[in-house]
Amino acid sequence: MQDPLSEVISLLRPQATSTKLVHASGSFRVCRDDVDAAFYCMLLAGQVRLAVDGHAPIHLSAGTFVLIPAIAPFAVSSPNLPPPAGLVSQPVAAADGIVRLGASDTPPDVEMLVGHCSFGSPDAGLLVSLLPDMILVRDEDRLATLAAMVQSEVRADRPARDAVVEHLLQILLIEAFRSTEQPDTTSALIRGLVDARIGPALRAIHAAPDHAWTIHELARTAGLSRSAFFTRFSRVIGVAPMGYLLNWRMTLAKHMLRAGTHGIAEVSDKIGYGSASAFSTAFARHVGAPPREYARGAAAG
């Protein structure tokens, strides 16, 4: 059966926009309020304090991986030598490609791999909203290995580098999401998947988006009455069952139309519409443009 988490991350189409090895010494603080891409950090040695808008500051130690899928301003600073108020350190790129923060004439107290990734899907807003808004994973060797591979590939000049980095980032994201230590994550998708009642219904939707699902069928899959299922699904996922099904179908439709490998009738069939005209009407209402116009715009872009 289709794994919704893997499917969502695959459709996000993560791409590395930057990745770098950072060494820091002494007292430092680096702030970013012009962030236009998701941020991740793997702490290789030492300790740092990470403050992300909308979240309480967190303490990172060696072996910790943090990922912020949603774009948000943040600051990284030295926890043991708190920087003076107003201090903003300027990163300095050395000849060896390593970026230095703080004192440059002493051995580094901190080593970390930091980077940004963007999501190529025009539905990134919807998809990211289904994922945790902050992922924190500690002492996972697989994540450290993957992060190092991303760094190595980005800095190398090998054939197919971009394709390799994109796939590595997909694996890195999946590992991070399924390794998260936060059981109370705000991710609607994760909450739904681990919910004993809602999980089976979500997986059924993703396994067969072309099926003519009804509330009654989905409720039966969940082992609940229709009213209890509707209430529980809406509370856990944040949208009514049929609304979630529509959003997912349209996300899949846009993905296929952008790829240019499916005709409108085929797309209509794959996401469960009885006719191309019914699909076109629903698509135009949901997206704001007919399927052909959307596909032409995607091809031109």
Tab-separated table of C-alpha atoms in Angstrom:
chain	number	residue	atom	x	y	z
A	1	MET	CA	0.000	0.000	0.000
A	2	GLN	CA	1.224	3.500	-0.833
A	3	ASP	CA	3.098	5.224	2.019
A	4	PRO	CA	1.587	8.736	2.333
A	5	LEU	CA	4.658	10.185	4.088
A	6	SER	CA	7.043	9.067	1.341
A	7	GLU	CA	4.612	10.248	-1.307
A	8	VAL	CA	4.289	13.721	0.195
A	9	ILE	CA	8.054	14.163	0.467
A	10	SER	CA	8.594	12.909	-3.094
A	11	LEU	CA	6.067	15.403	-4.448
A	12	LEU	CA	7.720	18.222	-2.482
A	13	ARG	CA	10.736	17.849	-4.830
A	14	PRO	CA	13.400	19.070	-2.342
A	15	GLN	CA	16.407	20.764	-3.920
A	16	ALA	CA	19.631	21.902	-2.247
A	17	THR	CA	20.044	25.651	-2.550
A	18	SER	CA	23.090	25.799	-0.283
A	19	THR	CA	25.044	23.605	2.094
A	20	LYS	CA	28.267	24.374	3.940
A	21	LEU	CA	30.543	23.221	6.720
A	22	VAL	CA	30.733	25.814	9.502
A	23	HIS	CA	33.375	26.129	12.241
A	24	ALA	CA	32.699	28.474	15.160
A	25	SER	CA	34.818	29.634	18.087
A	26	GLY	CA	34.261	31.741	21.183
A	27	SER	CA	31.235	33.974	21.391
A	28	PHE	CA	29.100	34.239	18.248
A	29	ARG	CA	25.619	34.819	16.961
A	30	VAL	CA	24.430	34.582	13.367
A	31	CYS	CA	20.916	35.709	12.467
A	32	ARG	CA	18.887	35.177	9.313
A	33	ASP	CA	15.641	37.015	8.721
A	34	ASP	CA	15.766	36.891	4.938
A	35	VAL	CA	15.180	33.143	4.757
A	36	ASP	CA	13.543	31.946	1.563
A	37	ALA	CA	14.130	28.195	1.908
A	38	ALA	CA	13.804	25.428	4.486
A	39	PHE	CA	16.736	25.220	6.919
A	40	TYR	CA	18.565	22.221	8.312
A	41	CYS	CA	21.543	21.774	10.619
A	42	MET	CA	23.558	18.732	11.645
A	43	LEU	CA	25.784	19.473	14.636
A	44	LEU	CA	29.005	17.499	14.222
A	45	ALA	CA	30.853	18.777	17.318
A	46	GLY	CA	30.241	21.169	20.203
A	47	GLN	CA	27.020	22.871	21.229
A	48	VAL	CA	24.846	25.710	19.905
A	49	ARG	CA	21.647	27.500	20.809
A	50	LEU	CA	19.036	27.676	18.046
A	51	ALA	CA	16.209	30.199	18.256
A	52	VAL	CA	13.501	29.929	15.593
A	53	ASP	CA	10.627	32.398	15.369
A	54	GLY	CA	7.515	30.926	16.926
A	55	HIS	CA	9.407	28.326	18.986
A	56	ALA	CA	11.218	28.254	22.308
A	57	PRO	CA	15.035	28.253	21.904
A	58	ILE	CA	16.546	24.779	21.796
A	59	HIS	CA	19.972	23.471	22.764
A	60	LEU	CA	21.777	21.390	20.142
A	61	SER	CA	24.668	19.089	20.966
A	62	ALA	CA	26.865	16.919	18.769
A	63	GLY	CA	24.846	14.354	16.864
A	64	THR	CA	21.675	16.463	16.761
A	65	PHE	CA	19.840	17.120	13.519
A	66	VAL	CA	17.226	19.854	13.204
A	67	LEU	CA	15.052	20.643	10.201
A	68	ILE	CA	12.659	23.567	9.765
A	69	PRO	CA	10.504	22.705	6.706
A	70	ALA	CA	8.504	25.931	6.935
A	71	ILE	CA	10.384	29.143	6.160
A	72	ALA	CA	11.083	31.098	9.354
A	73	PRO	CA	13.737	33.534	10.650
A	74	PHE	CA	16.246	32.004	13.048
A	75	ALA	CA	19.420	32.688	15.045
A	76	VAL	CA	22.294	30.365	15.988
A	77	SER	CA	24.552	31.370	18.880
A	78	SER	CA	27.115	30.103	21.379
A	79	PRO	CA	25.389	28.769	24.527
A	80	ASN	CA	28.378	28.621	26.864
A	81	LEU	CA	29.736	32.075	25.952
A	82	PRO	CA	26.523	34.054	25.405
A	83	PRO	CA	27.156	36.797	22.851
A	84	PRO	CA	26.680	40.423	23.918
A	85	ALA	CA	23.303	41.930	23.152
A	86	GLY	CA	23.159	43.106	19.562
A	87	LEU	CA	26.179	41.101	18.412
A	88	VAL	CA	25.759	39.669	14.921
A	89	SER	CA	28.738	37.668	13.661
A	90	GLN	CA	29.683	37.861	10.005
A	91	PRO	CA	30.405	34.478	8.420
A	92	VAL	CA	33.804	34.374	6.707
A	93	ALA	CA	34.476	31.813	3.987
A	94	ALA	CA	38.034	30.414	4.154
A	95	ALA	CA	40.085	29.219	1.218
A	96	ASP	CA	39.309	25.595	2.121
A	97	GLY	CA	35.582	26.256	1.717
A	98	ILE	CA	34.834	26.124	5.444
A	99	VAL	CA	32.835	29.048	6.848
A	100	ARG	CA	34.144	30.542	10.110
A	101	LEU	CA	32.151	32.256	12.861
A	102	GLY	CA	33.549	34.094	15.854
A	103	ALA	CA	37.260	34.027	16.653
A	104	SER	CA	39.286	32.880	13.665
A	105	ASP	CA	42.644	32.438	15.437
A	106	THR	CA	41.615	29.557	17.725
A	107	PRO	CA	40.566	25.948	17.104
A	108	PRO	CA	36.810	25.621	16.543
A	109	ASP	CA	34.515	24.846	19.467
A	110	VAL	CA	31.680	24.006	17.103
A	111	GLU	CA	31.472	22.134	13.811
A	112	MET	CA	28.185	21.898	11.968
A	113	LEU	CA	26.792	21.175	8.537
A	114	VAL	CA	24.119	23.727	7.689
A	115	GLY	CA	22.093	24.210	4.591
A	116	HIS	CA	18.910	25.332	2.942
A	117	CYS	CA	16.663	23.403	0.641
A	118	SER	CA	13.773	24.611	-1.445
A	119	PHE	CA	10.697	22.672	-2.448
A	120	GLY	CA	10.035	22.597	-6.180
A	121	SER	CA	6.364	21.747	-5.908
A	122	PRO	CA	3.921	24.640	-6.390
A	123	ASP	CA	1.889	22.859	-3.724
A	124	ALA	CA	4.708	23.170	-1.196
A	125	GLY	CA	2.547	25.257	1.119
A	126	LEU	CA	-0.112	22.573	1.309
A	127	LEU	CA	2.366	19.721	1.589
A	128	VAL	CA	4.559	21.402	4.209
A	129	SER	CA	1.451	22.094	6.271
A	130	LEU	CA	1.018	18.312	6.518
A	131	LEU	CA	4.511	17.885	7.967
A	132	PRO	CA	6.003	18.783	11.360
A	133	ASP	CA	6.980	22.466	11.550
A	134	MET	CA	10.188	21.507	13.354
A	135	ILE	CA	12.019	18.179	13.306
A	136	LEU	CA	14.550	17.429	16.043
A	137	VAL	CA	16.469	14.151	15.993
A	138	ARG	CA	19.346	13.201	18.284
A	139	ASP	CA	22.109	10.626	17.847
A	140	GLU	CA	20.968	9.051	14.579
A	141	ASP	CA	24.052	7.842	12.724
A	142	ARG	CA	22.113	7.425	9.465
A	143	LEU	CA	21.253	11.128	9.423
A	144	ALA	CA	24.865	12.118	10.056
A	145	THR	CA	26.000	9.894	7.199
A	146	LEU	CA	23.386	11.294	4.822
A	147	ALA	CA	24.205	14.886	5.761
A	148	ALA	CA	27.891	14.254	5.091
A	149	MET	CA	27.023	12.732	1.713
A	150	VAL	CA	24.974	15.813	0.807
A	151	GLN	CA	27.895	18.048	1.740
A	152	SER	CA	30.367	15.965	-0.268
A	153	GLU	CA	28.155	15.862	-3.335
A	154	VAL	CA	27.357	19.584	-3.306
A	155	ARG	CA	31.046	20.512	-3.079
A	156	ALA	CA	32.087	18.052	-5.793
A	157	ASP	CA	31.867	18.567	-9.539
A	158	ARG	CA	30.581	15.173	-10.599
A	159	PRO	CA	28.178	14.253	-13.407
A	160	ALA	CA	24.496	14.255	-12.357
A	161	ARG	CA	25.388	16.058	-9.127
A	162	ASP	CA	22.040	17.894	-8.858
A	163	ALA	CA	20.033	14.698	-9.328
A	164	VAL	CA	22.092	12.894	-6.684
A	165	VAL	CA	21.718	15.760	-4.199
A	166	GLU	CA	17.964	15.913	-4.743
A	167	HIS	CA	17.582	12.193	-4.044
A	168	LEU	CA	19.868	12.370	-1.018
A	169	LEU	CA	17.784	15.213	0.375
A	170	GLN	CA	14.608	13.198	-0.126
A	171	ILE	CA	16.138	10.324	1.847
A	172	LEU	CA	17.441	12.741	4.485
A	173	LEU	CA	13.979	14.262	4.918
A	174	ILE	CA	12.263	10.888	5.141
A	175	GLU	CA	14.796	9.680	7.724
A	176	ALA	CA	14.333	12.884	9.727
A	177	PHE	CA	10.548	12.715	9.665
A	178	ARG	CA	10.336	9.091	10.687
A	179	SER	CA	13.084	9.443	13.320
A	180	THR	CA	11.591	12.467	15.084
A	181	GLU	CA	11.622	12.216	18.856
A	182	GLN	CA	8.646	14.520	19.271
A	183	PRO	CA	5.501	12.446	19.903
A	184	ASP	CA	3.407	15.608	20.202
A	185	THR	CA	4.442	16.905	16.789
A	186	THR	CA	2.067	19.378	15.184
A	187	SER	CA	2.136	17.553	11.883
A	188	ALA	CA	-1.389	16.760	10.779
A	189	LEU	CA	-0.149	13.987	8.528
A	190	ILE	CA	2.011	12.362	11.212
A	191	ARG	CA	-0.779	12.647	13.779
A	192	GLY	CA	-3.151	11.042	11.315
A	193	LEU	CA	-0.789	8.214	10.418
A	194	VAL	CA	-0.194	7.244	14.043
A	195	ASP	CA	-3.881	7.519	14.948
A	196	ALA	CA	-5.280	3.985	15.156
A	197	ARG	CA	-8.556	5.064	13.521
A	198	ILE	CA	-7.534	7.793	11.086
A	199	GLY	CA	-4.322	6.092	9.870
A	200	PRO	CA	-6.100	3.314	7.950
A	201	ALA	CA	-8.398	5.820	6.237
A	202	LEU	CA	-5.482	8.042	5.209
A	203	ARG	CA	-3.603	5.081	3.780
A	204	ALA	CA	-6.699	3.933	1.921
A	205	ILE	CA	-7.074	7.382	0.297
A	206	HIS	CA	-3.436	7.436	-0.774
A	207	ALA	CA	-3.531	3.837	-1.988
A	208	ALA	CA	-6.540	4.461	-4.244
A	209	PRO	CA	-7.137	8.156	-4.998
A	210	ASP	CA	-9.170	7.036	-8.029
A	211	HIS	CA	-11.733	5.251	-5.852
A	212	ALA	CA	-15.119	6.923	-5.394
A	213	TRP	CA	-14.677	7.295	-1.655
A	214	THR	CA	-17.624	8.121	0.561
A	215	ILE	CA	-17.722	9.113	4.206
A	216	HIS	CA	-19.448	5.802	4.920
A	217	GLU	CA	-16.623	3.742	3.335
A	218	LEU	CA	-13.851	5.721	5.009
A	219	ALA	CA	-15.648	5.522	8.350
A	220	ARG	CA	-15.929	1.755	7.934
A	221	THR	CA	-12.184	1.608	7.197
A	222	ALA	CA	-11.595	3.516	10.423
A	223	GLY	CA	-14.018	1.364	12.382
A	224	LEU	CA	-16.141	4.368	13.378
A	225	SER	CA	-19.597	5.708	12.745
A	226	ARG	CA	-19.846	8.373	10.038
A	227	SER	CA	-20.333	11.199	12.507
A	228	ALA	CA	-17.560	10.022	14.825
A	229	PHE	CA	-15.179	9.558	11.878
A	230	PHE	CA	-15.977	12.995	10.429
A	231	THR	CA	-15.394	14.667	13.793
A	232	ARG	CA	-12.190	12.782	14.574
A	233	PHE	CA	-10.690	13.173	11.085
A	234	SER	CA	-11.443	16.908	11.041
A	235	ARG	CA	-9.900	17.365	14.487
A	236	VAL	CA	-6.741	15.357	13.777
A	237	ILE	CA	-6.063	16.446	10.188
A	238	GLY	CA	-7.480	19.969	10.367
A	239	VAL	CA	-9.751	19.548	7.348
A	240	ALA	CA	-12.845	17.453	6.653
A	241	PRO	CA	-12.316	14.027	5.013
A	242	MET	CA	-13.720	14.996	1.621
A	243	GLY	CA	-11.726	18.238	1.702
A	244	TYR	CA	-8.528	16.290	2.322
A	245	LEU	CA	-9.385	13.877	-0.509
A	246	LEU	CA	-10.042	16.775	-2.901
A	247	ASN	CA	-6.802	18.552	-1.963
A	248	TRP	CA	-4.786	15.390	-2.449
A	249	ARG	CA	-6.412	14.547	-5.778
A	250	MET	CA	-5.720	18.033	-7.090
A	251	THR	CA	-2.132	17.883	-5.867
A	252	LEU	CA	-1.667	14.637	-7.798
A	253	ALA	CA	-3.382	16.120	-10.863
A	254	LYS	CA	-1.101	19.159	-10.902
A	255	HIS	CA	1.925	16.919	-10.516
A	256	MET	CA	0.889	14.824	-13.533
A	257	LEU	CA	-0.012	17.856	-15.632
A	258	ARG	CA	3.334	19.493	-14.893
A	259	ALA	CA	5.145	16.301	-15.886
A	260	GLY	CA	3.404	16.426	-19.269
A	261	THR	CA	3.216	12.643	-19.538
A	262	HIS	CA	-0.535	12.259	-19.030
A	263	GLY	CA	-3.467	13.557	-21.031
A	264	ILE	CA	-6.397	15.185	-19.260
A	265	ALA	CA	-8.611	12.123	-19.651
A	266	GLU	CA	-5.906	9.919	-18.125
A	267	VAL	CA	-5.340	12.318	-15.230
A	268	SER	CA	-9.091	12.422	-14.669
A	269	ASP	CA	-9.245	8.639	-14.527
A	270	LYS	CA	-6.253	8.308	-12.197
A	271	ILE	CA	-7.742	10.592	-9.554
A	272	GLY	CA	-11.274	9.265	-9.644
A	273	TYR	CA	-13.341	11.542	-11.837
A	274	GLY	CA	-15.990	9.954	-14.029
A	275	SER	CA	-15.323	12.228	-16.979
A	276	ALA	CA	-12.718	14.661	-18.231
A	277	SER	CA	-15.300	17.451	-18.211
A	278	ALA	CA	-16.174	16.842	-14.549
A	279	PHE	CA	-12.472	16.826	-13.686
A	280	SER	CA	-11.829	20.013	-15.687
A	281	THR	CA	-14.642	21.811	-13.887
A	282	ALA	CA	-13.428	20.713	-10.466
A	283	PHE	CA	-9.801	21.509	-11.319
A	284	ALA	CA	-10.622	25.004	-12.579
A	285	ARG	CA	-12.683	25.694	-9.461
A	286	HIS	CA	-9.907	24.480	-7.155
A	287	VAL	CA	-6.824	25.820	-8.964
A	288	GLY	CA	-8.225	28.854	-10.754
A	289	ALA	CA	-7.343	27.695	-14.266
A	290	PRO	CA	-8.483	24.841	-16.556
A	291	PRO	CA	-6.157	21.816	-16.779
A	292	ARG	CA	-4.931	22.608	-20.316
A	293	GLU	CA	-4.104	26.181	-19.407
A	294	TYR	CA	-2.344	25.032	-16.220
A	295	ALA	CA	-0.316	22.456	-18.169
A	296	ARG	CA	0.697	25.023	-20.803
A	297	GLY	CA	1.759	27.473	-18.105
A	298	ALA	CA	3.808	24.802	-16.343
A	299	ALA	CA	5.515	23.853	-19.611
A	300	ALA	CA	6.282	27.508	-20.421
A	301	GLY	CA	7.678	28.119	-16.939
